[in-house]
XYZ file of C-alpha atoms in Angstrom:
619
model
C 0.000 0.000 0.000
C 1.872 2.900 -1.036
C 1.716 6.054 1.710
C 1.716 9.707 0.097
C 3.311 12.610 1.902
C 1.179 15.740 1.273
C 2.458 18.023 0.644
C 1.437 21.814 -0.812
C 2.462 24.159 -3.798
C 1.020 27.335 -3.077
C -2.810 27.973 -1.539
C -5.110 24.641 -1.723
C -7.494 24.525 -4.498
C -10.557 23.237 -4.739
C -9.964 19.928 -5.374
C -7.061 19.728 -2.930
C -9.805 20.454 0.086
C -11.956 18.079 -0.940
C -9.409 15.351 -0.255
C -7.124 16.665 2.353
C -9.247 19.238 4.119
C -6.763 21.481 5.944
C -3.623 19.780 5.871
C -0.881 21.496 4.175
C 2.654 21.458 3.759
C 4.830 24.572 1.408
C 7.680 23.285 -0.206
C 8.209 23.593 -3.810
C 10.558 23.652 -6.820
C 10.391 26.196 -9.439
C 9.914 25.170 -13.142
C 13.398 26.258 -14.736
C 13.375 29.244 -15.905
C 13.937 28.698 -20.024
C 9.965 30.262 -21.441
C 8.988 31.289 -24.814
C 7.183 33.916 -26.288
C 4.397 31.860 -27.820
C 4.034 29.357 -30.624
C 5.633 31.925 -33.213
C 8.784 30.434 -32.630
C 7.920 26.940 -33.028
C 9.952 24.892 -36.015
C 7.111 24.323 -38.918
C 6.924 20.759 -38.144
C 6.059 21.820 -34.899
C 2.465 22.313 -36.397
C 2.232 19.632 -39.293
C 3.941 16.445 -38.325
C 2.005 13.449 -37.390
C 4.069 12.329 -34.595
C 4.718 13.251 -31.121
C 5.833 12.811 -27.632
C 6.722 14.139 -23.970
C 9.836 13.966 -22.466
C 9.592 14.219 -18.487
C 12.144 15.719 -16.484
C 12.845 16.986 -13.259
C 15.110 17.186 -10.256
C 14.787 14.261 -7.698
C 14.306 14.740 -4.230
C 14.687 11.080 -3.307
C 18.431 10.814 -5.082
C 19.619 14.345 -3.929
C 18.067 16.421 -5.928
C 19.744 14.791 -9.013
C 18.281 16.094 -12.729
C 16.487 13.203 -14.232
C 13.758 11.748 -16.689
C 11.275 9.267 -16.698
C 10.696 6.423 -18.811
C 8.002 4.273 -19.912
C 8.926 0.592 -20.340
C 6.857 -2.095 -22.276
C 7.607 -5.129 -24.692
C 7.467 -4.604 -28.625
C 6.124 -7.556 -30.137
C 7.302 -6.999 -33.361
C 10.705 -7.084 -31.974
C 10.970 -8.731 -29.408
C 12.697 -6.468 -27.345
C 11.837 -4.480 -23.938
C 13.073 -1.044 -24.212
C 12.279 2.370 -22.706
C 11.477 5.241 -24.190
C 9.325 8.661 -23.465
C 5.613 8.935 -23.957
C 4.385 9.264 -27.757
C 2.789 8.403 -30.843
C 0.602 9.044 -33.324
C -1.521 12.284 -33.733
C -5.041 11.981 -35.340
C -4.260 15.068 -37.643
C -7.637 13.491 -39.659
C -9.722 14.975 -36.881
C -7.421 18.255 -36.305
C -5.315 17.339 -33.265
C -2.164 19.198 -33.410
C 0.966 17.314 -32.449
C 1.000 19.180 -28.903
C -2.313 18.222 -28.327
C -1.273 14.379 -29.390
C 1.683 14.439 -27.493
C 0.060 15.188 -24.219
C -3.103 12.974 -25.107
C -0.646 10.009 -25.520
C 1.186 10.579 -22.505
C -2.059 10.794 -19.825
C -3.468 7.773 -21.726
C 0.059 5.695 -21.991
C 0.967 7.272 -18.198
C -1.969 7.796 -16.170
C -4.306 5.121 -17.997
C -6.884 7.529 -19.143
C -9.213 7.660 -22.157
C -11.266 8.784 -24.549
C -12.950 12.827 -23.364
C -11.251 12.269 -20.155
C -7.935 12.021 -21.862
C -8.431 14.917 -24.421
C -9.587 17.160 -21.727
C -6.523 16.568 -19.613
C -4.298 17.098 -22.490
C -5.924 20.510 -23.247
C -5.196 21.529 -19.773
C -1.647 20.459 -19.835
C -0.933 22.122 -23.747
C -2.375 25.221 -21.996
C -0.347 25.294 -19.020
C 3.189 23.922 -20.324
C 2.915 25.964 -24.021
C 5.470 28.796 -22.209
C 7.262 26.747 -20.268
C 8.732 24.138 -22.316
C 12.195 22.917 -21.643
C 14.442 24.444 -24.139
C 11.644 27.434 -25.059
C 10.062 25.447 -27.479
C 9.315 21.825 -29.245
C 12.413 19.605 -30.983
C 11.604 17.716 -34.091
C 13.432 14.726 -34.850
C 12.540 13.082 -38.476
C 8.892 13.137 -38.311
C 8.687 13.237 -34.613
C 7.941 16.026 -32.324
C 9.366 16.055 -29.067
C 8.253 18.112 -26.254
C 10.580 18.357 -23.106
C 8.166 19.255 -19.894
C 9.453 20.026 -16.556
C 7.579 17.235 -13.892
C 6.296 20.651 -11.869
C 4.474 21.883 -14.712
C 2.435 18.678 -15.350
C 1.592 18.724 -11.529
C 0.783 21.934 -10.991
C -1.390 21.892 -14.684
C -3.473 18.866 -12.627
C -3.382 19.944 -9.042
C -1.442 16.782 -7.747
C 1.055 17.904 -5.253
C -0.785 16.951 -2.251
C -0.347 12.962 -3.642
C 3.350 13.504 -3.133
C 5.527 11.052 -2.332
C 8.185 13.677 -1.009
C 9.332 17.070 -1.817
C 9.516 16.744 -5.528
C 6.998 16.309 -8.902
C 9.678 13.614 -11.025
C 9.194 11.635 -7.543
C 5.135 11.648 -6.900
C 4.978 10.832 -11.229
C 7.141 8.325 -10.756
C 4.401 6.828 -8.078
C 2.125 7.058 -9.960
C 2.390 5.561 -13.219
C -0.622 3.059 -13.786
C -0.647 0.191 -15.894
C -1.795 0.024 -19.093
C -1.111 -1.508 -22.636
C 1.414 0.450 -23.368
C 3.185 0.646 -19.794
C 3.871 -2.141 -17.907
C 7.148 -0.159 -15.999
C 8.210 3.300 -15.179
C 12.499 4.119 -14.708
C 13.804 7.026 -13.293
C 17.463 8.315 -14.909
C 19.193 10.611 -13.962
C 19.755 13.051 -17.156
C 23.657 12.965 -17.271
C 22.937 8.714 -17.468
C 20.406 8.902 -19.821
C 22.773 11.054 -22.509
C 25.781 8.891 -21.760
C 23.684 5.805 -22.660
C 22.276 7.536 -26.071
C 25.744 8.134 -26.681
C 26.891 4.809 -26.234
C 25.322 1.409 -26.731
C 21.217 2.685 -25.476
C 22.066 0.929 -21.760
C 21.417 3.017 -18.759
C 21.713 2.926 -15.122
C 18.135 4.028 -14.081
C 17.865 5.597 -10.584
C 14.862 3.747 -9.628
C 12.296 1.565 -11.497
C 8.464 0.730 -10.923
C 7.730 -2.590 -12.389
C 3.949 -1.828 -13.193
C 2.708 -5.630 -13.760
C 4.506 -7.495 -11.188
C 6.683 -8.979 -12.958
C 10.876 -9.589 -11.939
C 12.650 -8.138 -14.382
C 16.411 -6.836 -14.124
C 16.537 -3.450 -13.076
C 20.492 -2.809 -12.823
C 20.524 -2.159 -16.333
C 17.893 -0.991 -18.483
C 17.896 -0.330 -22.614
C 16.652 2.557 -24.320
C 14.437 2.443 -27.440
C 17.099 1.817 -30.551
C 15.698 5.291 -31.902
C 16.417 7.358 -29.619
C 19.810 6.694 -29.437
C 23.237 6.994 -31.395
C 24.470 10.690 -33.089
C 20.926 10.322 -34.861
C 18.896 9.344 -32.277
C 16.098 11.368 -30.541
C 18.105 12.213 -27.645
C 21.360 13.899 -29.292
C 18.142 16.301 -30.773
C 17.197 17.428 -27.153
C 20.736 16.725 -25.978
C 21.306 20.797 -25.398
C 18.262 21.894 -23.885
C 18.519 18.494 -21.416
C 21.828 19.499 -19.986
C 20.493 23.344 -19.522
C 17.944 22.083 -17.366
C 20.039 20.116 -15.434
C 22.441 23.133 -14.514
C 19.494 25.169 -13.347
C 20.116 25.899 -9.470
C 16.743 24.439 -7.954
C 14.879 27.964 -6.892
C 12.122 27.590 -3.924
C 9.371 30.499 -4.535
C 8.567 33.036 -2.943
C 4.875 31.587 -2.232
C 6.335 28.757 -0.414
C 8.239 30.922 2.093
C 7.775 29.784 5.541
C 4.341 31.094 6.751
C 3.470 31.430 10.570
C 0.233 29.446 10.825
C 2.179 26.828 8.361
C 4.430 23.986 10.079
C 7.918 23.978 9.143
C 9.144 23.191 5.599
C 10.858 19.319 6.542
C 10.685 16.242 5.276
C 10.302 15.270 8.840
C 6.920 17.081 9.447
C 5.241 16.292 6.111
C 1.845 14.663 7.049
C 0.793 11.799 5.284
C -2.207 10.631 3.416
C -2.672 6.754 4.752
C -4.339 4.225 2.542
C -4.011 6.023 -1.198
C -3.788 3.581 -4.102
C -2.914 4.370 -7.300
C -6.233 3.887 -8.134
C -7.539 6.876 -6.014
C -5.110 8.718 -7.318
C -6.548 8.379 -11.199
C -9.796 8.774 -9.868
C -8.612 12.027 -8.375
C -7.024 12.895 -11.599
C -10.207 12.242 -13.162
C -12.687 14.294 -10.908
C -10.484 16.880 -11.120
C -10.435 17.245 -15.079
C -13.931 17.060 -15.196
C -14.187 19.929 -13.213
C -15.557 23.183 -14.116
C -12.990 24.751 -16.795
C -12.719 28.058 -14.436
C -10.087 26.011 -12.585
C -6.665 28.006 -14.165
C -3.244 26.308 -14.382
C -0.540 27.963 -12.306
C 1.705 28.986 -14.979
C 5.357 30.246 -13.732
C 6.523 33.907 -14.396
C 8.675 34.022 -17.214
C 12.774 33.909 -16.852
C 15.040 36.694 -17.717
C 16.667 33.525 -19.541
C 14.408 32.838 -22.191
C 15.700 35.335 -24.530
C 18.766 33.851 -24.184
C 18.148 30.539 -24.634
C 16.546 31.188 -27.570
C 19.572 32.685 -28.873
C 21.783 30.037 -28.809
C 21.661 27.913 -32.358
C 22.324 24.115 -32.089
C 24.221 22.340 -34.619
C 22.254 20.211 -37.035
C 21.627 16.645 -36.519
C 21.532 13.483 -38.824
C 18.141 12.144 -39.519
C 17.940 8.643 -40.182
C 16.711 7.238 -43.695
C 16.483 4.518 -46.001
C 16.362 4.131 -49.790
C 14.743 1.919 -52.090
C 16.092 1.551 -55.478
C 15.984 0.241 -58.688
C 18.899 1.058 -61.724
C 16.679 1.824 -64.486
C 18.438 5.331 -65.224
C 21.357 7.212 -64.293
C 19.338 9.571 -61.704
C 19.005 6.287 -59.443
C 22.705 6.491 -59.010
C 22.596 10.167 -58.261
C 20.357 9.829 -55.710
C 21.999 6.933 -53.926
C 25.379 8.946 -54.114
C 23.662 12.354 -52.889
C 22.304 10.408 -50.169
C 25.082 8.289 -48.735
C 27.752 10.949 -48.282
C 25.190 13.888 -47.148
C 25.830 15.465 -44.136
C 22.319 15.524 -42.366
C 21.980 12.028 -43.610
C 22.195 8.790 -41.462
C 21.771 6.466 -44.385
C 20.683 2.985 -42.354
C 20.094 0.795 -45.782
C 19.388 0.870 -49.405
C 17.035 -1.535 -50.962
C 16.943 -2.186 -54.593
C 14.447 -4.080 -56.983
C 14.142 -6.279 -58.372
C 17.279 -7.071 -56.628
C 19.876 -8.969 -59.307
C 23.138 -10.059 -58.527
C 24.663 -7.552 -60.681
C 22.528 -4.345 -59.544
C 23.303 -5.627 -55.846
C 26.986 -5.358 -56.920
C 26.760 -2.103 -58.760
C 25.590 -0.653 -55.599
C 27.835 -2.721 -53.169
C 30.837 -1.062 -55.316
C 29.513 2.883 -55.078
C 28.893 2.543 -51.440
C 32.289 1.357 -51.153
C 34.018 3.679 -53.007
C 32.457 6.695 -50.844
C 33.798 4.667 -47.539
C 30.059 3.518 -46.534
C 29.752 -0.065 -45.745
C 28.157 0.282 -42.349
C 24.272 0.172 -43.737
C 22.205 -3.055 -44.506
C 21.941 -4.050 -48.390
C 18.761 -5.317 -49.250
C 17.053 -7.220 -52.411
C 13.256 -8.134 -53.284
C 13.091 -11.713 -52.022
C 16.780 -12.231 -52.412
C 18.211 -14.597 -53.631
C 15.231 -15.183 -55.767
C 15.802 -13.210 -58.333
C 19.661 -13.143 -58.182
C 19.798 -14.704 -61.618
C 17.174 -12.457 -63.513
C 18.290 -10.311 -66.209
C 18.836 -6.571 -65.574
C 20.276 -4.131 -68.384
C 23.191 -2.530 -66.812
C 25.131 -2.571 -70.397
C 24.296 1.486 -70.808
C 27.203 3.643 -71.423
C 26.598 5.315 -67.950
C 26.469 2.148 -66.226
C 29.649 0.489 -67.574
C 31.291 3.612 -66.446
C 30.961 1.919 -62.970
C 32.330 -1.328 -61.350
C 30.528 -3.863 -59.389
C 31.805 -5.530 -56.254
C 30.315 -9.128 -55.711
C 31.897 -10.473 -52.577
C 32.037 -8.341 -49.928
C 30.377 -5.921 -47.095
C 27.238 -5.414 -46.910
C 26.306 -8.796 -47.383
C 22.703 -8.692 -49.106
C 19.793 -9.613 -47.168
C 15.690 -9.734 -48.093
C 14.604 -6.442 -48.571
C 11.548 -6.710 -46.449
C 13.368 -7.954 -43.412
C 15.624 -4.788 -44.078
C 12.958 -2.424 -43.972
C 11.207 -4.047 -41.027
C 14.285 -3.521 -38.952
C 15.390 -0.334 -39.956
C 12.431 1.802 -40.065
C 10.525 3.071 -37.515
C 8.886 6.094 -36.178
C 11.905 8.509 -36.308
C 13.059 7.583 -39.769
C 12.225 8.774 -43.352
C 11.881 6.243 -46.675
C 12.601 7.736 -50.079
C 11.293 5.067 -52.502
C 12.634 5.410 -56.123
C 11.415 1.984 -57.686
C 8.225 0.133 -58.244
C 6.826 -0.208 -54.442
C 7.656 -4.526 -54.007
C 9.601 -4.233 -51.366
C 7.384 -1.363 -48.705
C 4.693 -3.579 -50.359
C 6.411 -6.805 -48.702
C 7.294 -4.843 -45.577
C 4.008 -3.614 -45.116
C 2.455 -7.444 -44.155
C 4.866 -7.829 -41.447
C 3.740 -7.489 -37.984
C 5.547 -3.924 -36.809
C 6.411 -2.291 -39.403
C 6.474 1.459 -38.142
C 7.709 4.619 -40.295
C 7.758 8.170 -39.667
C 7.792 9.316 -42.623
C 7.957 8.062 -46.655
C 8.557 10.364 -49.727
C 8.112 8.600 -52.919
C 8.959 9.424 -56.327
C 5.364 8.868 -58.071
C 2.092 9.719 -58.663
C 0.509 12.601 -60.410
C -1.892 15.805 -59.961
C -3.030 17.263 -62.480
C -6.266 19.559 -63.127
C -8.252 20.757 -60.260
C -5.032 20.479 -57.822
C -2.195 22.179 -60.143
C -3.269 25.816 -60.842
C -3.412 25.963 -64.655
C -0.458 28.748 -64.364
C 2.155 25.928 -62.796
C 1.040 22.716 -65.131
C 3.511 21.779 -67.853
C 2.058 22.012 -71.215
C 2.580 18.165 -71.777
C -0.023 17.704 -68.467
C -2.479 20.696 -69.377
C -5.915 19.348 -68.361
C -4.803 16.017 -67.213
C -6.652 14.596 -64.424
C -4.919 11.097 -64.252
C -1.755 10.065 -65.952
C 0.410 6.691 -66.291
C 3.558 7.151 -63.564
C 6.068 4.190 -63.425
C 6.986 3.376 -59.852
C 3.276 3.549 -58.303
C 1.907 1.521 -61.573
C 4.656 -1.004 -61.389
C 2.585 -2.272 -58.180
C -0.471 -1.080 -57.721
C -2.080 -2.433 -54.554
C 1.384 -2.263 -52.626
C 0.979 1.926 -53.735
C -2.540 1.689 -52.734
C -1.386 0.183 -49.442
C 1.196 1.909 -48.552
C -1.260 5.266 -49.002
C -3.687 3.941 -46.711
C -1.824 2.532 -44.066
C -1.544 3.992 -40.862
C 1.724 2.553 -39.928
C 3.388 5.525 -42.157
C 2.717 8.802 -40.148
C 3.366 10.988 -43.020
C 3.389 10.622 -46.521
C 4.648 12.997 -49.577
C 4.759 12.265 -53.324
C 7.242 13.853 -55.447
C 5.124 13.572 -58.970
C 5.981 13.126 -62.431
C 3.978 16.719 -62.948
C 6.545 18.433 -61.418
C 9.816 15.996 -61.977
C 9.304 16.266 -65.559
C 10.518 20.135 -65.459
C 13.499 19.186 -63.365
C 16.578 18.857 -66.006
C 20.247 17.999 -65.032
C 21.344 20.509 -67.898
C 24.996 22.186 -68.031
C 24.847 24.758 -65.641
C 23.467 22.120 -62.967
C 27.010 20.234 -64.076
C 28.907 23.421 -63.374
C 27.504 23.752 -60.118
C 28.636 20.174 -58.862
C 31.724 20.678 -60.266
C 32.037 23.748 -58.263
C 30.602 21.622 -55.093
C 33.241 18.944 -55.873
C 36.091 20.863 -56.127
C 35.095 22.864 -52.692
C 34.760 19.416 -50.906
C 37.940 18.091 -52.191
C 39.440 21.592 -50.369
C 38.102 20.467 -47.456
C 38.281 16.455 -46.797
C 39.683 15.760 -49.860
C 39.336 11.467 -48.568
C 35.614 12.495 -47.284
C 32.685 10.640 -48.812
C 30.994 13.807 -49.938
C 34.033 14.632 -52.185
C 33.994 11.290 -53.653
C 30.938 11.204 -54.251
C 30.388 14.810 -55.971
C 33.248 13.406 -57.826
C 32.185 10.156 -59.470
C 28.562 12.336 -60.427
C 30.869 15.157 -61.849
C 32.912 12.371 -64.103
C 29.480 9.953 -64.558
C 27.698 13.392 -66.037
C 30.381 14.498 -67.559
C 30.306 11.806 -70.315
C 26.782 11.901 -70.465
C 26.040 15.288 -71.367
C 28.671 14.844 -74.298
C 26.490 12.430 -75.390
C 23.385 13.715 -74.556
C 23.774 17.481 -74.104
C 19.625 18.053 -74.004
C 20.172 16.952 -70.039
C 18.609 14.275 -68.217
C 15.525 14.625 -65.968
C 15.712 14.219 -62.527
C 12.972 12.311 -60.569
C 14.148 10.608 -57.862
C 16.703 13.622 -56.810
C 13.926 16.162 -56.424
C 12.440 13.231 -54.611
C 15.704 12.981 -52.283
C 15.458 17.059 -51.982
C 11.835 17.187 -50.455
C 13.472 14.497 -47.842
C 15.889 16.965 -47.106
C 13.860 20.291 -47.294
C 10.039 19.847 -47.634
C 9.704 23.346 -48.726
C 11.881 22.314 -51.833
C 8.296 21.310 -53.319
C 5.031 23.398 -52.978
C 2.991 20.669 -51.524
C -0.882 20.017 -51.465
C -2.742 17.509 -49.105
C -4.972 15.107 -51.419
C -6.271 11.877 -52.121
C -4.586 9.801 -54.756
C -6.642 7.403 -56.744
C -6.240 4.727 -59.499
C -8.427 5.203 -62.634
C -7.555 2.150 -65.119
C -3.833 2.055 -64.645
C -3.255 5.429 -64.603
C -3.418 7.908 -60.939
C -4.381 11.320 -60.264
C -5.257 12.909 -57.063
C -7.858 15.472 -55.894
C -7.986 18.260 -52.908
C -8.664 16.320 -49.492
C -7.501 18.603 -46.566
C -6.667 16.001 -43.572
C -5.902 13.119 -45.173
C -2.271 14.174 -44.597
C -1.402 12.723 -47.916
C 0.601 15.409 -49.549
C 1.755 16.125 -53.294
C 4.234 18.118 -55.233
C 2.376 20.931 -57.623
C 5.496 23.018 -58.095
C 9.684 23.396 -57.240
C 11.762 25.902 -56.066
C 14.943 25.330 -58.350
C 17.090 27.591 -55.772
C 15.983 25.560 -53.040
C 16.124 21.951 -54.750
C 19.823 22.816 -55.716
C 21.025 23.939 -52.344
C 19.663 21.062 -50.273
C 21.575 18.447 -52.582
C 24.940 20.279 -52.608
C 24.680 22.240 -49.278
């Protein structure tokens, strides 16, 4: 039976004497001091994405006052793993939940157990109260995840649940009071400097303390963190700065929990306690308490001094993780696999190719190797099967290459590939007929944050008539390769939910993108500037094998080649590369088209920015 110290943060509300009547205790922490302005100076994905989560921290009264986080811990079937991770997921953006309001919605249902109205009114209360007082002064976004960092005071004071206090600090009483649910069968506290030299190293922690939720025995010495959130890519690195701010705030008490005369003194000794409180009162005091009338105000925190600064300071860019699926039909597939590999905010986990010969899988097994990446999975449509099929790789741009049949990476299926390598934090750009997401998309698991494919078309009544080529005036559906080349895997992977967000980079807009001369001039120019500066680094060897590759093909075909599955690659990199519209896609006889559906977050390319598309493959 767990016992509950009471104890007070500021004057008792309502709620607070209904259960405890007059007893009251004044000992507080402040929320650190790092506020912003408003949503103004949110990133844009901030808004848009379909992903999101809370990240709980706080200083720990019960381990000195040490900065740490909680985690939730559960077992994922698909992997068969127990990990720990924060409190996220999916936001219904179909029914106009931002991600703030989803984050918070999936952390009272994953952490307190609630549902349905109850939970979506108790995430309203705790966007409205925590908006200016996120850690960091605003939300992180990780791939297609949003992350929101929320001091442990701020969730208790948004729900009036200091007087269920375990002792004299918030990350203590939550870590109480985690109830079971699906999605939480254990709670671990860590301290903060732990947590980031885990996600630096191999994901395994030392937690501080850990709630096993189910009653089951499970070995607490050591506990692993969710693959995605760690490594130089992982979620963590992406609130790495704002995490070790917090943790050098001084803990401030306020001034409304200065020792008052008719108050007993601020101890741990003289805290009174609240006999006989389950964990099950507590939700049910969570829930009277949200269904209260809406006149109830959070206590929001006065605004630091600090803010500004904080704001102020710029972090250094992270790599996202991705993964590529391939085929070798024309030289713009080898572009994109080279632009990929050796960019910068890139942390290419595999490339998948289809239909997956022996010879393509060697083509590609050579160019990673000759830009010094062989650390990424290789994968093949049901390799071996079609080892031994024929693929035309006799072009003149093709033989320019070498192949490489017998060494790392070793090829695998491509379906097990993507299985294992995506998930919610990483981004798919698919280049090639869809067999392989197809394949991945029947396995029990399969999770991605995001997926930007090279196909599909809009055409009249989504493309003003100003931006559509003349070949595509008054088109409404048109023939595309990669999503005809597999229909009902395109038509699944549109409507699945297990893709957060989707984006199609169509032939309507690819077919005015043209690797002409003065694109060649400006990766030379790229090349030659990377060579000055890592002259052995993968982006230098990669700009240059392009440079030569092009080189030859331009003096044979000077008219240019087109460039799908770069522009594709670019949108990856900078969404705002392509003007993008949210639709519905549809198959008419072979041929797709899309029209205006606003929510089905299901977006298309209508126009480029040339500029923009340049810069984010040779920045």
């Amino acid at each position: 039976m767990a016992m509950f110290q009471l104890l007070c943060w500021g004057a008792a509300s309502t709620l607070e004497s209904e259960i405890l009547g007059d007893h009251t205790t004044c000992l507080r922490q402040s929320v650190p001091p790092m506020v912003a302005e408003g949503k103004r100076h949110w990133p844009k994905g901030a808004h848009t994405l379909g992903n999101a989560g809370v990240t709980l921290v706080g200083h720990s009264a019960e381990h000195g006052n040490v900065p740490a986080a909680l985690l939730g811990g559960r077992f994922y079937t698909g992997k068969r793993k127990y990990w720990y991770t924060d409190f996220g997921g999916g936001v219904d953006r179909k029914r106009g939940e931002t991600p703030q309001q989803g984050a918070f919605r999936e952390f009272v249902e994953e952490f307190f157990g609630l549902d349905g109205a109850e939970a979506k009114t108790a995430a309203s209360k705790l966007c409205e109260a925590t908006t200016k007082v996120l850690v960091g002064a605003r939300p992180f976004v990780h791939g297609a995840y949003v992350m929101f960092v929320v001091a442990a005071e701020a969730v208790v004071e948004a729900l009036q649940l200091s007087k269920f206090a375990t002792c004299t600090s918030a990350i203590d009483l939550l870590l109480d009071s985690a109830k079971r649910n699906s999605e939480l069968s254990s709670i671990a506290l860590v301290s903060i400097e732990e947590m980031l030299r885990g996600a630096l190293n191999d994901g395994w922690v030392r937690p501080l303390s850990v709630r096993q939720l189910d009653g089951e025995s499970r070995n607490s010495d050591e506990i692993e963190l969710r693959p995605l959130m760690v490594g130089t890519s992982g979620s963590i690195l992406t609130v790495r700065d704002a995490l070790e701010r917090f943790a050098d705030e001084p803990i401030q008490l306020q001034p409304s929990c200065a020792p008052q005369p008719d108050l007993l003194p601020i101890t741990n000794a003289c805290c009174q306690q609240v006999d006989a409180m389950r964990l099950e009162e507590f939700k049910m005091a969570i829930t009277r308490y949200i269904r209260m009338a809406p006149s109830l105000e959070p206590i929001v925190p006065t605004p630091s001094k600090l803010a500004s600064q904080v704001r102020a300071q710029s972090r250094s860019q992270q790599s996202v993780p991705y993964v590529f699926d391939m085929e070798t039909g024309d030289p713009d597939d080898v572009l994109t696999l080279l632009f990929l590999c050796s960019h910068p905010a890139v942390e290419l986990r595999a490339v998948t190719i289809t239909p997956g010969s022996e010879e393509q899988v060697a083509l590609v097994r050579w160019l990673l190797e000759q830009v010094g990446v062989t650390h990424l999975r290789l994968g093949a449509q049901d390799w071996p099967t079609n080892a031994k099929k024929t693929v035309n790789l006799s072009t003149s741009f093709y033989k320019g290459f070498g192949r490489s049949h017998a060494s790392e990476p070793r090829c695998e299926r491509a379906d097990k590939v993507l299985l294992e390598c995506c998930d919610e934090g990483a981004t798919l750009v698919t280049g090639a007929a869809l067999h392989n997401l197809g394949a991945a998309l029947k396995m029990d698991g399969f999770r991605l944050g995001r997926w930007v494919a090279q196909g599909g078309f809009a055409g009249e009544g989504v493309v003003p008539g100003g931006k559509q080529m003349d070949k595509f005036q008054g088109k409404v559906t048109c023939p595309t390769w990669n999503f005809g080349g597999n229909i009902p895997a395109a038509q699944a992977a549109l409507a699945t939910e297990a893709i957060a967000r989707k984006i199609c980079v169509s032939k309507n807009v690819c077919h005015s993108v043209v690797y002409d001369e003065q694109w060649h001039e400006a990766l030379g120019a790229a090349a030659q500037a990377e060579t000055r500066k890592e002259p052995r680094g993968s982006r230098a060897l990669a700009f240059g094998l392009m440079h030569k590759a092009m080189e030859e093909y331009l003096r044979r075909k000077p008219g240019g080649k087109k460039l799908h599955d770069p522009l594709a690659l670019a949108v990856a990199l900078d969404e705002s590369v392509c003007e993008l519209a949210e639709v519905q896609l549809f198959c008419q006889k072979g041929q797709w088209g899309s029209r205006l559906c606003p929510g089905s977050d299901v977006w298309i390319s209508v126009d480029y920015d040339a500029i923009k598309f340049q810069a984010a493959l040779l920045r």
